[in-house]
Structure formats: C-alpha cells, structure tokens
Amino acid sequence: MKGSAAIIDALRKEGVEYAFCFPQNPLIDAAASGGIRPLISRTERATINMADAYARVTNGKKIGVCFVQAGPGIENAYGGIAQAAADSTPLLILPGAPVRNRLGLPVSYDAARNYEGITKWADVIGGADQIEPKLRRAFTQLRNGRPKPILLEVPVDVMAEEVENFNYRAAPTAKAGANAADVAEAVKALLAAKKPLIHVGQGVLYAEASAELREFVELVGVPAMNTTLAKGALPENHPLSCGHGGVSVTKMASHFLHESDLIFAIGSSLSTTLVSCAVPNPNTKTFVHCTIDETDIGAEYRVDHAVIGDAKLVLRQLIEEAKKQLGERPGRTDLAAELAAVRKEYYAEWMPQLTDDTGPMNPYRVIWDVYNNVDVKNTIVTHDSGNVRDQVTAFWEALVPNSYLGWGNSTQLGTSLGMAMGAKVAAPDKLCINFLGDTAFGMCGMDLETAVRERIPILTMLINNGAMGGYDKYMPVASEKYKARWLTGDYLKVAEGLGYWAERVTEAKDIVPALERAKAVIAGGRPAMLECMTRENPVWPMLGYGGR
C-alpha cells in the first residue's frame, strides 16, 4: 500500500474516526477512502480548536488528529497548537512536508524544528519504513503521561512511497499508582490541617476520576475548588464545592484560598495562571501535590508532600488510606456549614447583576438566563477570552464532567467557536454552546460557515458591547484620542450570510424566548446565533471578596 494509506490504516486501528483538516494534504483524500471522515474548516486554527475540544470531551480516549498543508498551513496552525500545548491536550498533527531532498532548504518551513517548544515530540517521517515505528511512538506518548500535542511531518514523496508488510498494532496505555508511604503522609497532613482546601485540576477529568474525587471529598469532609480546566470534576452545586478559581474566583474559593492552612492539589499543575489562581500567603500554608507529571512538583510553590501517579489510582489509594487513618471517626462536618454561609453571601451579592433587567443589557443577565433555561447536565459550554471568560466561568455551575470546556493558559481570541464544534462532533446528543464577545468574533467569524457546511448544529452566544471590553485601562490615550477600542459591524448579517440562523436580542425580557427559538432550530440540525446587545461590564468576582 502507499504511505498515505498505511498512515490511515494505523489511525483507524487507533480508533480515529474524524480528521480535522484545512486546506490541502494528501492524507485528506486517503482518510476519506479509508473510512475516516475529514472535517474541513475555514482556517487552520479552527481546525486545531475543533480537534482540541474533541479530544477533551472524550478524555483523550479519542485523539484529536489534524491534517494541514505544508508551509503556510502548518505556519498558520501555530496559535491553535500553542493553545492545546498550554492546556495539555493530546493532539496528533500530521502536516505535509516538501519532498525529502528539499527538507532543510531555507525556503522550506521546518515544522519539526519550529514546533519543538510547544509539542511533546516533533519529528519527520523520513521514509515508508518509519511510518509504523514513529506512529507507534507518537500514540504511546499521546496515551501515556501528561497529554500534549505531537507533530510528525510527512513529506509528500513518503506518502506516495510503497510500504511493505505493514502490520500496525495499537499503542498500549499504562497507568501507575503512587508510593504508599507518600500517600500515607499526604493523608496524615490533610487530616491534621485546621482548614484545608482541595485544589482540583483537569488531570482528574483525563483520568475519569470524578467519582473517586467525590468519594474522597465526602469522606474527609474537605471543600474542593475546580480550576477553569477542571470545571465539573466535582459538581459545582455539591455542598463541599467551592466552585471555580481562575481569573475570576467565586467567593467560596477565595474565602478558603485565603483562610486555608493546607492546599491539597490533585490532578493539577498547581500553577499560577489564568486558568488557576494564585494561593494567597503561600509561605503560611502546607502544600500537598498529587500529579502525574513530576516536573510540576515545586515549579511555583514549595511542596511539603509530593504524590506521583495517575489521578484515578491515586484517589483510590487516598480513599483507602483515609479510611484507615480515620478508623471509626467521621470526616470533617464543620467546613460544609462555613462554605454554605459564604455561598449564600456570594449569590446575594451578585443576584442584582444576574437578574438585572435594565438596559442596555447586563451580560450577567444573558449568562444567567441561558444557564437557567437549558438542561445543564446535557449541555457543553465553552467561553472565549477576556471579559466573557471571566463572567461565564464564575456563574456557570458545571454539574457533570466535561460539561464545561474551560481553557486559557494561552488566551487565543476566537478559540471558543472551534471548541464548540469539536465538542458537538464528540457528543452529538449534547447542546453545545460557545460564549464570545464581538472582539473574538473578528478572529473566528468565517468559521460559522464550517458549522453550517459540516452540519454541526451549535449555539453561538455573541455578547456584543461594541468594544474591546475593559481595554480602556490598557490604552486610555488611544481610546480617548482615536477611539481605538471601539468596534463596529453587523454580525447578524455576517452569520446569516454564512448560513446560520441568527437573531438579535436587545432587551432582557427577550432573552429566554429567543433562546427557545434557537434551541428549536438546533434540534432541526442547523447552527444558531443569538447576538445579545449588552453594555460593558468589566467586573467579575476576584481573589479578594469583591469584583474588579
């Protein structure tokens, strides 16, 4: 068989059903011939964003596979792959490459070398005899350890080369638990703490360990905070859930981050980033860090107890050790009441924003009305960068794993659209929604046509305040003198011109009726957009007790 057919045969044996593509690569036609559906976007970054969400919704069981063109195609894909690398998503990128005797020439873009910094491994398949070993190595790395993108360039003459005796077997997946003594010390520290907080990262989602996390939290009676990447790992309406901590931070998470004497991280890098949040007064706290990646340990905080292993296996070890150390004693009961009191204060403070019916519309009212008028457990939501992210993450309570795709260690504007499409491909029975602002729309708007053409019925919630929200503090002179941060455009006409069903909402009382009409359209198989005309409101709950 030809090299291209051999690659597709290997991908099919690895369980690949879709390839996310744009614009040209011999593997696209080979995939179509070999039973893998190519999904063609309008931009390379949307291609990567779709694959990113697809992999995350399936917890990496299905790898996001992307075909892009040599040269400009893989050059344009850099932003999307940087996003996936920053948020640890397992992607296999297979760009085309020049014929082998042109590799390394100044006019030939060297993708393998240029992508080394944002991939787990970047290389070239240098001949037909390398297809099987390099794909096996790639999938072994994708399925084991910390997930990150892998890139393998495929020269066009390698795709055309004959492959002899090709017999690919799927790569194995192996998981390891932790050292028992490390687990015992971690549990001892947790049970001895006066006011501990469990800090939950997306490693819990990839390990499919949400049930174990809940069992552990309930056993020890300790509150838990989901990072942005881990929203839904513990249901955010659970009596021991502090909700979310990222750029915006619920009052519950802020309260326990400030007052805790011990931070117990599980499945998290424990980094101070846009998707997590800084731990106040770290020198006064004990840190326990449970992670699959040893390079996380001590990266930003002094760690007192380290536990290395798969989150699911480690949580089971923690549960058994906690039962042993507790004996007949129950877990904590005092912290749940304290958490409930703070939660009550939080919603009392913010309810005027969430239910505001004045005009121009408050973006929080839009978010609140959508949240309360969809089946949250059967909905997947993602957000874009900026104010939209910080407003949605704080008040969209994720109730089941992978029902909220939070992201943003790299904040690529426009990412949410591709993410919603990829989520819908992975979970066609879910309502998939992306919230974005008008600034982000400018970065991804043409890919509305992708959703139409590829029959991916999602709901796009455009929060349009006519501005780069909150940018007045970054460029006050340019904004005042040249109106630099103000935006214009008729996005409704753009959406309709690209085949979306679209409606503009200008008053709060019309949000829910318009949402019902959009849901009906989506049920019929067509993507829909609600353009909600709102005022600027660059205020969200922060690590203190107020907003900013």
Coordinates of C-alpha atoms in Angstrom, one line a residue:
M1 CA 0.0 0.0 0.0
K2 CA 1.0 3.6 -0.4
G3 CA 2.4 5.5 2.6
S4 CA -0.7 7.7 2.9
A5 CA -2.9 4.6 3.0
A6 CA -0.6 3.0 5.7
I7 CA -0.9 6.1 7.9
I8 CA -4.7 6.0 7.6
D9 CA -4.7 2.2 8.4
A10 CA -2.7 2.9 11.6
L11 CA -5.0 5.8 12.6
R12 CA -8.1 3.6 12.1
K13 CA -6.6 0.9 14.3
E14 CA -6.0 3.6 16.9
G15 CA -9.7 4.3 16.9
V16 CA -9.6 7.5 14.9
E17 CA -13.0 8.3 13.3
Y18 CA -12.5 12.0 12.3
A19 CA -9.6 14.0 10.9
F20 CA -9.8 17.8 11.3
C21 CA -8.4 19.4 8.2
F22 CA -7.6 22.5 6.1
P23 CA -6.9 23.2 3.3
Q24 CA -4.9 20.6 1.4
N25 CA -3.0 17.4 2.4
P26 CA -2.9 14.1 0.5
L27 CA -4.0 12.4 3.8
I28 CA -7.4 14.1 3.5
D29 CA -8.4 12.0 0.4
A30 CA -6.7 8.9 1.9
A31 CA -8.8 9.3 5.0
A32 CA -12.0 9.6 3.0
S33 CA -11.1 6.5 1.1
G34 CA -10.1 4.6 4.3
G35 CA -13.2 5.3 6.4
I36 CA -12.1 8.3 8.4
R37 CA -14.3 11.4 7.9
P38 CA -12.4 14.6 7.1
L39 CA -14.0 17.7 8.6
I40 CA -12.8 20.8 6.7
S41 CA -12.7 24.2 8.5
R42 CA -12.0 27.6 7.0
T43 CA -8.8 28.3 9.0
E44 CA -6.1 26.2 10.4
R45 CA -6.6 27.4 13.9
A46 CA -10.2 26.5 13.9
T47 CA -9.1 23.0 12.7
I48 CA -6.9 22.7 15.8
N49 CA -9.5 24.1 18.1
M50 CA -12.0 21.6 16.9
A51 CA -9.6 18.7 17.5
D52 CA -8.7 20.1 20.9
A53 CA -12.3 20.0 22.2
Y54 CA -12.9 16.6 20.6
A55 CA -10.0 15.1 22.5
R56 CA -11.0 16.8 25.8
V57 CA -14.7 15.7 25.6
T58 CA -13.5 12.1 25.2
N59 CA -10.9 12.4 28.0
G60 CA -8.2 11.6 25.4
K61 CA -9.7 8.3 24.5
K62 CA -10.1 9.7 21.1
I63 CA -7.1 11.6 19.9
G64 CA -7.6 14.8 18.0
V65 CA -6.0 14.2 14.6
C66 CA -5.2 17.1 12.3
F67 CA -4.1 17.3 8.6
V68 CA -2.8 20.7 7.4
Q69 CA -0.8 21.8 4.4
A70 CA 3.0 22.1 4.3
G71 CA 4.4 25.6 4.7
P72 CA 1.7 28.2 5.2
G73 CA -0.8 25.6 6.6
I74 CA 1.3 24.5 9.5
E75 CA 2.6 28.0 10.0
N76 CA -1.0 29.3 10.4
A77 CA -1.8 26.5 12.8
Y78 CA 0.8 27.6 15.4
G79 CA -1.6 29.6 17.6
G80 CA -4.1 26.7 18.0
I81 CA -1.3 24.2 18.8
A82 CA 0.2 26.6 21.3
Q83 CA -3.2 26.8 23.0
A84 CA -3.5 23.0 23.1
A85 CA 0.0 22.7 24.4
A86 CA -0.6 25.2 27.2
D87 CA -3.7 23.4 28.3
S88 CA -2.3 19.9 27.9
T89 CA -4.5 18.4 25.1
P90 CA -3.4 15.2 23.2
L91 CA -3.3 16.1 19.5
L92 CA -1.6 14.4 16.6
I93 CA -0.7 16.9 14.0
L94 CA 0.3 15.5 10.6
P95 CA 1.3 18.3 8.3
G96 CA 2.5 17.8 4.8
A97 CA 6.2 18.5 4.0
P98 CA 8.3 19.0 0.9
V99 CA 9.9 16.1 -0.8
R100 CA 12.8 14.8 1.2
N101 CA 15.5 16.2 -0.9
R102 CA 14.1 19.7 -0.2
L103 CA 13.9 19.4 3.5
G104 CA 16.2 21.8 5.3
L105 CA 16.3 24.4 2.4
P106 CA 15.9 28.0 3.6
V107 CA 12.6 28.3 1.6
S108 CA 11.1 25.2 3.2
Y109 CA 9.5 25.7 6.5
D110 CA 10.9 23.3 9.1
A111 CA 7.9 22.5 11.1
A112 CA 9.5 19.8 13.3
R113 CA 12.2 22.2 14.4
N114 CA 9.9 25.2 14.9
Y115 CA 7.4 23.2 16.9
E116 CA 9.7 21.6 19.4
G117 CA 8.9 24.2 22.0
I118 CA 5.1 23.5 22.1
T119 CA 4.9 19.8 21.5
K120 CA 5.7 16.7 23.5
W121 CA 7.6 15.4 20.4
A122 CA 8.1 16.9 16.9
D123 CA 9.8 14.9 14.1
V124 CA 9.7 14.0 10.4
I125 CA 8.6 10.6 9.0
G126 CA 11.7 10.2 6.8
G127 CA 10.6 7.1 4.8
A128 CA 7.9 4.5 4.4
D129 CA 9.8 2.2 6.8
Q130 CA 9.4 4.9 9.6
I131 CA 5.6 5.1 9.4
E132 CA 4.9 2.3 11.7
P133 CA 7.5 2.9 14.4
K134 CA 7.0 6.7 14.5
L135 CA 3.2 6.5 14.7
R136 CA 3.5 3.8 17.4
R137 CA 5.9 6.1 19.3
A138 CA 3.5 9.0 18.9
F139 CA 0.4 7.2 20.1
T140 CA 2.3 5.7 23.0
Q141 CA 3.3 9.2 24.1
L142 CA -0.2 10.6 23.5
R143 CA -1.8 7.9 25.6
N144 CA 0.6 7.9 28.5
G145 CA 1.9 10.5 30.9
R146 CA 1.0 14.2 30.6
P147 CA -1.0 14.8 27.4
K148 CA 0.4 17.3 24.9
P149 CA 0.4 17.7 21.1
I150 CA 2.7 15.6 18.9
L151 CA 3.7 16.7 15.4
L152 CA 5.0 14.4 12.7
E153 CA 5.8 16.0 9.3
V154 CA 5.0 13.7 6.3
P155 CA 6.9 14.5 3.1
V156 CA 4.8 14.1 0.0
D157 CA 7.1 11.5 -1.5
V158 CA 6.8 9.4 1.7
M159 CA 3.0 9.5 1.3
A160 CA 3.4 8.1 -2.3
E161 CA 6.1 5.5 -1.4
E162 CA 5.2 1.8 -1.3
V163 CA 5.0 0.2 2.2
E164 CA 5.9 -3.4 2.5
N165 CA 4.4 -5.8 5.1
F166 CA 2.6 -3.1 7.1
N167 CA 1.1 -4.6 10.3
Y168 CA 0.4 -1.8 12.7
R169 CA -0.9 -2.6 16.2
A170 CA -2.5 0.0 18.5
A171 CA -0.3 1.5 21.2
P172 CA -0.8 0.4 24.9
T173 CA -1.9 2.6 27.7
A174 CA -0.3 2.1 31.1
K175 CA -1.2 3.7 34.5
A176 CA 0.7 3.8 37.7
G177 CA -0.3 4.4 41.3
A178 CA 1.7 6.3 43.9
N179 CA 4.2 5.2 46.5
A180 CA 2.2 4.0 49.6
A181 CA 4.4 5.9 52.1
D182 CA 3.8 9.2 50.1
V183 CA 0.1 8.6 50.2
A184 CA 0.1 8.0 53.9
E185 CA 2.0 11.2 54.6
A186 CA -0.3 13.2 52.4
V187 CA -3.5 11.9 54.1
K188 CA -1.9 12.5 57.5
A189 CA -1.2 16.1 56.7
L190 CA -4.7 16.6 55.3
L191 CA -6.4 15.2 58.3
A192 CA -4.2 17.2 60.7
A193 CA -5.0 20.5 58.9
K194 CA -7.2 23.1 60.6
K195 CA -8.8 24.4 57.4
P196 CA -7.7 22.6 54.3
L197 CA -8.7 23.1 50.6
I198 CA -8.6 20.5 47.9
H199 CA -7.4 22.1 44.6
V200 CA -8.7 20.1 41.6
G201 CA -7.1 20.1 38.1
Q202 CA -8.1 18.6 34.8
G203 CA -5.9 15.5 35.4
V204 CA -9.0 14.3 37.3
L205 CA -11.0 14.6 34.2
Y206 CA -8.5 12.9 31.9
A207 CA -8.2 10.0 34.5
E208 CA -12.0 9.8 34.6
A209 CA -11.8 10.0 38.4
S210 CA -14.7 12.3 39.2
A211 CA -16.5 9.6 41.2
E212 CA -13.4 8.9 43.2
L213 CA -12.8 12.6 43.8
R214 CA -16.4 13.0 45.1
E215 CA -16.0 9.9 47.4
F216 CA -12.7 11.3 48.8
V217 CA -14.1 14.8 49.4
E218 CA -17.2 13.4 51.1
L219 CA -15.1 11.0 53.2
V220 CA -12.8 13.7 54.6
G221 CA -15.3 16.5 54.6
V222 CA -13.0 19.0 53.0
P223 CA -14.1 21.7 50.5
A224 CA -12.8 21.5 46.9
M225 CA -12.1 24.1 44.2
N226 CA -12.1 23.3 40.5
T227 CA -9.7 25.2 38.3
T228 CA -11.0 26.6 35.0
L229 CA -9.7 23.5 33.1
A230 CA -11.4 21.2 35.7
K231 CA -14.8 22.7 35.9
G232 CA -17.3 19.9 36.5
A233 CA -14.7 17.5 38.0
L234 CA -16.6 17.9 41.3
P235 CA -20.3 19.1 40.7
E236 CA -20.3 22.8 41.4
N237 CA -23.6 22.5 43.3
H238 CA -22.1 19.9 45.7
P239 CA -22.2 21.0 49.4
L240 CA -18.4 20.8 49.5
S241 CA -17.8 22.5 46.2
C242 CA -16.2 26.0 46.3
G243 CA -16.9 26.4 42.6
H244 CA -14.3 27.8 40.4
G245 CA -11.0 29.5 40.7
G246 CA -9.2 31.2 37.7
V247 CA -9.1 34.8 36.6
S248 CA -12.5 35.1 38.2
V249 CA -12.8 33.3 41.5
T250 CA -16.0 32.5 43.4
K251 CA -16.3 34.0 46.8
M252 CA -16.3 30.4 48.2
A253 CA -13.0 29.6 46.6
S254 CA -11.5 33.0 47.5
H255 CA -12.5 32.5 51.1
F256 CA -10.9 29.1 51.5
L257 CA -7.8 30.0 49.5
H258 CA -7.2 32.9 51.9
E259 CA -8.0 31.1 55.1
S260 CA -6.7 27.6 54.4
D261 CA -3.6 26.3 56.2
L262 CA -3.2 23.4 53.7
I263 CA -3.6 23.2 49.9
F264 CA -4.2 19.7 48.7
A265 CA -3.8 19.6 44.9
I266 CA -4.9 16.6 42.8
G267 CA -4.6 16.4 39.0
S268 CA -3.3 19.9 38.9
S269 CA 0.0 21.5 37.9
L270 CA -0.6 23.9 40.8
S271 CA 0.5 26.8 38.6
T272 CA -0.4 30.5 39.0
T273 CA -2.0 31.0 35.6
L274 CA -5.2 32.4 34.0
V275 CA -6.9 29.0 34.5
S276 CA -5.9 28.6 38.1
C277 CA -5.3 31.3 40.7
A278 CA -2.5 32.3 43.0
V279 CA -2.6 31.0 46.5
P280 CA -2.5 33.9 48.9
N281 CA 0.2 33.9 51.6
P282 CA 1.8 30.6 50.4
N283 CA 4.5 30.7 53.0
T284 CA 2.0 30.2 55.7
K285 CA 0.5 27.0 54.2
T286 CA 1.4 23.4 53.8
F287 CA 1.2 22.1 50.2
V288 CA 0.4 18.5 49.2
H289 CA 0.8 17.9 45.4
C290 CA -0.6 14.9 43.7
T291 CA 0.2 14.9 39.9
I292 CA 1.1 12.6 37.1
D293 CA 4.0 14.9 36.0
E294 CA 7.0 15.2 38.3
T295 CA 8.0 18.4 36.6
D296 CA 5.0 20.1 38.3
I297 CA 6.4 19.5 41.8
G298 CA 8.0 22.6 43.2
A299 CA 7.6 24.6 40.0
E300 CA 5.8 27.6 41.7
Y301 CA 5.3 26.6 45.3
R302 CA 7.3 24.9 47.9
V303 CA 5.8 21.5 48.2
D304 CA 5.8 19.6 51.5
H305 CA 4.4 16.3 50.3
A306 CA 4.5 15.0 46.7
V307 CA 2.5 12.1 45.3
I308 CA 3.2 11.0 41.8
G309 CA 0.7 8.9 39.8
D310 CA -2.5 8.7 37.8
A311 CA -5.3 10.7 39.5
K312 CA -7.8 7.8 39.5
L313 CA -5.4 5.3 41.0
V314 CA -4.0 7.9 43.5
L315 CA -7.5 8.9 44.6
R316 CA -8.4 5.3 45.3
Q317 CA -5.2 5.0 47.4
L318 CA -6.1 8.2 49.2
I319 CA -9.6 7.0 49.9
E320 CA -8.4 3.7 51.4
E321 CA -5.6 5.4 53.4
A322 CA -8.1 8.0 54.7
K323 CA -10.4 5.2 55.9
K324 CA -7.5 3.5 57.6
Q325 CA -6.4 6.7 59.4
L326 CA -9.9 7.8 60.3
G327 CA -10.8 4.5 61.7
E328 CA -14.2 4.9 63.4
R329 CA -14.0 8.7 63.3
P330 CA -16.2 10.6 60.7
G331 CA -14.6 13.1 58.4
R332 CA -15.0 16.9 58.9
T333 CA -18.5 18.3 59.3
D334 CA -17.8 21.9 60.2
L335 CA -16.4 23.2 56.9
A336 CA -19.6 22.4 54.9
A337 CA -21.6 24.8 57.0
E338 CA -19.0 27.5 56.7
L339 CA -18.9 27.0 52.9
A340 CA -22.7 27.2 52.7
A341 CA -22.8 30.5 54.5
V342 CA -20.2 32.0 52.2
R343 CA -22.1 30.7 49.1
K344 CA -25.3 32.3 50.3
E345 CA -23.4 35.6 50.7
Y346 CA -21.9 35.3 47.2
Y347 CA -25.2 34.8 45.4
A348 CA -26.9 37.5 47.5
E349 CA -24.2 40.0 46.4
W350 CA -24.3 39.1 42.7
M351 CA -28.0 38.4 42.2
P352 CA -28.8 42.0 41.3
Q353 CA -26.3 41.6 38.3
L354 CA -27.6 38.2 37.4
T355 CA -31.3 39.3 37.3
D356 CA -30.7 42.9 36.1
D357 CA -33.5 43.9 33.6
T358 CA -32.3 47.4 32.9
G359 CA -30.9 48.4 29.5
P360 CA -28.5 48.2 27.8
M361 CA -28.5 44.5 28.8
N362 CA -26.2 43.3 31.5
P363 CA -24.0 40.4 30.2
Y364 CA -24.5 38.6 33.5
R365 CA -28.3 38.5 32.8
V366 CA -27.7 36.9 29.5
I367 CA -25.5 34.2 31.1
W368 CA -27.9 33.6 33.9
D369 CA -30.9 33.3 31.7
V370 CA -29.2 30.8 29.4
Y371 CA -28.0 28.8 32.4
N372 CA -31.4 28.5 33.9
N373 CA -33.2 27.6 30.6
V374 CA -31.0 24.7 29.3
D375 CA -30.5 21.2 30.6
V376 CA -27.1 21.9 32.2
K377 CA -26.2 18.3 32.6
N378 CA -26.8 17.7 28.9
T379 CA -25.1 20.8 27.7
I380 CA -21.4 21.5 26.9
V381 CA -20.3 25.1 27.3
T382 CA -17.2 26.9 26.4
H383 CA -16.1 30.5 26.6
D384 CA -13.8 32.9 24.7
S385 CA -11.1 35.0 26.1
G386 CA -11.4 38.2 28.1
N387 CA -14.5 39.5 30.0
V388 CA -16.7 36.8 28.6
R389 CA -14.5 34.1 30.1
D390 CA -14.3 35.8 33.5
Q391 CA -18.1 36.4 33.6
V392 CA -19.2 32.9 32.5
T393 CA -16.8 30.8 34.5
A394 CA -17.8 32.3 37.8
F395 CA -21.6 31.7 37.4
W396 CA -22.0 28.7 35.1
E397 CA -22.1 25.8 37.6
A398 CA -20.7 22.7 35.8
L399 CA -22.6 19.7 37.2
V400 CA -21.0 16.8 35.4
P401 CA -17.5 16.1 33.9
N402 CA -16.7 17.6 30.5
S403 CA -19.9 19.8 30.5
Y404 CA -17.7 22.9 30.6
L405 CA -14.6 23.3 28.5
G406 CA -12.7 25.9 30.3
W407 CA -9.4 27.0 28.7
G408 CA -6.9 29.8 28.7
N409 CA -3.3 29.2 29.7
S410 CA -2.8 30.7 26.2
T411 CA -5.7 33.1 25.5
Q412 CA -6.2 32.9 21.8
L413 CA -9.2 35.0 20.9
G414 CA -11.7 33.2 18.8
T415 CA -11.0 29.7 20.2
S416 CA -14.5 29.1 21.5
L417 CA -16.2 28.6 18.2
G418 CA -13.9 25.7 17.1
M419 CA -14.1 24.2 20.6
A420 CA -17.9 24.2 20.5
M421 CA -17.9 22.5 17.1
G422 CA -15.3 19.9 18.2
A423 CA -17.4 19.2 21.3
K424 CA -20.5 18.7 19.2
V425 CA -18.7 16.2 17.0
A426 CA -17.6 14.2 20.1
A427 CA -21.0 14.5 21.8
P428 CA -23.7 14.9 19.1
D429 CA -26.6 14.4 21.6
K430 CA -25.4 17.4 23.7
L431 CA -26.4 21.1 23.3
C432 CA -23.1 22.8 22.7
I433 CA -22.8 26.5 23.3
N434 CA -19.9 28.9 22.9
F435 CA -20.0 32.4 24.5
L436 CA -17.8 35.0 22.8
G437 CA -17.5 38.8 22.5
D438 CA -17.5 40.9 19.4
T439 CA -13.7 41.2 19.5
A440 CA -13.4 37.4 19.4
F441 CA -15.9 37.2 16.6
G442 CA -13.5 39.1 14.4
M443 CA -11.0 36.3 14.9
C444 CA -13.2 33.3 14.0
G445 CA -16.4 34.6 12.3
M446 CA -15.8 33.0 8.9
D447 CA -15.8 29.6 10.5
L448 CA -19.5 29.9 11.2
E449 CA -19.7 28.6 7.7
T450 CA -17.9 25.4 8.8
A451 CA -20.6 24.6 11.3
V452 CA -23.2 25.1 8.5
R453 CA -21.4 23.1 5.8
E454 CA -20.3 20.3 8.1
R455 CA -23.8 20.1 9.7
I456 CA -22.6 20.8 13.2
P457 CA -25.6 22.5 15.0
I458 CA -24.2 24.5 17.8
L459 CA -25.4 27.6 19.6
T460 CA -23.2 30.7 19.4
M461 CA -23.9 33.3 22.1
L462 CA -22.4 36.6 20.9
I463 CA -22.1 39.2 23.8
N464 CA -21.8 42.4 21.7
N465 CA -20.9 45.5 23.6
G466 CA -19.3 47.3 20.6
A467 CA -15.9 47.4 22.2
M468 CA -12.8 45.6 23.2
G469 CA -14.2 45.2 26.7
G470 CA -12.0 46.5 29.5
Y471 CA -9.2 47.7 27.2
D472 CA -9.6 51.3 28.3
K473 CA -7.2 50.6 31.1
Y474 CA -4.6 49.2 28.6
M475 CA -4.8 52.1 26.1
P476 CA -6.6 55.0 27.7
V477 CA -5.0 57.7 25.5
A478 CA -5.5 55.8 22.2
S479 CA -9.1 55.1 23.2
E480 CA -9.8 58.7 24.1
K481 CA -8.0 60.3 21.2
Y482 CA -8.6 57.8 18.4
K483 CA -11.5 55.6 19.7
A484 CA -9.0 52.7 19.3
R485 CA -11.0 50.1 21.3
W486 CA -14.4 50.7 19.8
L487 CA -15.7 48.2 17.2
T488 CA -18.3 48.2 14.5
G489 CA -20.0 45.7 12.3
D490 CA -23.3 43.9 11.6
Y491 CA -22.5 40.4 12.9
L492 CA -26.1 39.3 12.4
K493 CA -25.8 39.8 8.6
V494 CA -22.4 38.0 8.6
A495 CA -24.0 35.0 10.4
E496 CA -27.0 34.9 8.1
G497 CA -24.8 35.3 5.1
L498 CA -22.8 32.2 6.1
G499 CA -25.9 30.1 6.6
Y500 CA -26.6 30.4 10.4
W501 CA -30.0 31.1 11.8
A502 CA -29.4 34.3 13.8
E503 CA -31.4 36.7 15.9
R504 CA -30.5 39.9 17.7
V505 CA -31.7 40.4 21.3
T506 CA -31.7 44.0 22.7
E507 CA -33.9 43.6 25.9
A508 CA -33.6 41.3 28.8
K509 CA -37.2 40.1 28.6
D510 CA -36.5 38.7 25.2
I511 CA -33.5 36.5 26.0
V512 CA -35.4 33.4 27.0
P513 CA -38.0 33.4 24.1
A514 CA -35.1 33.9 21.6
L515 CA -33.2 31.1 23.3
E516 CA -36.2 28.8 22.9
R517 CA -36.4 29.6 19.2
A518 CA -32.6 29.0 18.8
K519 CA -32.9 25.6 20.5
A520 CA -35.7 24.6 18.2
V521 CA -33.5 25.5 15.2
I522 CA -30.6 23.5 16.6
A523 CA -32.9 20.5 17.2
G524 CA -33.6 20.6 13.5
G525 CA -29.9 20.3 12.6
R526 CA -28.9 23.9 11.9
P527 CA -26.5 26.1 13.9
A528 CA -27.9 29.2 15.6
M529 CA -26.6 32.5 16.9
L530 CA -28.1 34.9 19.4
E531 CA -26.5 38.4 19.2
C532 CA -27.1 40.0 22.6
M533 CA -26.5 43.7 22.6
T534 CA -25.1 44.4 26.1
R535 CA -23.3 47.2 27.9
E536 CA -19.7 46.9 29.0
N537 CA -19.3 45.4 32.4
P538 CA -15.7 44.5 33.1
V539 CA -16.4 43.4 36.6
W540 CA -16.1 39.9 38.0
P541 CA -15.5 38.2 41.3
M542 CA -11.8 38.1 42.1
L543 CA -9.4 36.6 44.6
G544 CA -10.4 39.2 47.2
Y545 CA -14.0 39.4 48.2
G546 CA -15.2 41.9 45.6
G547 CA -15.1 42.4 41.9
R548 CA -12.8 44.3 39.5

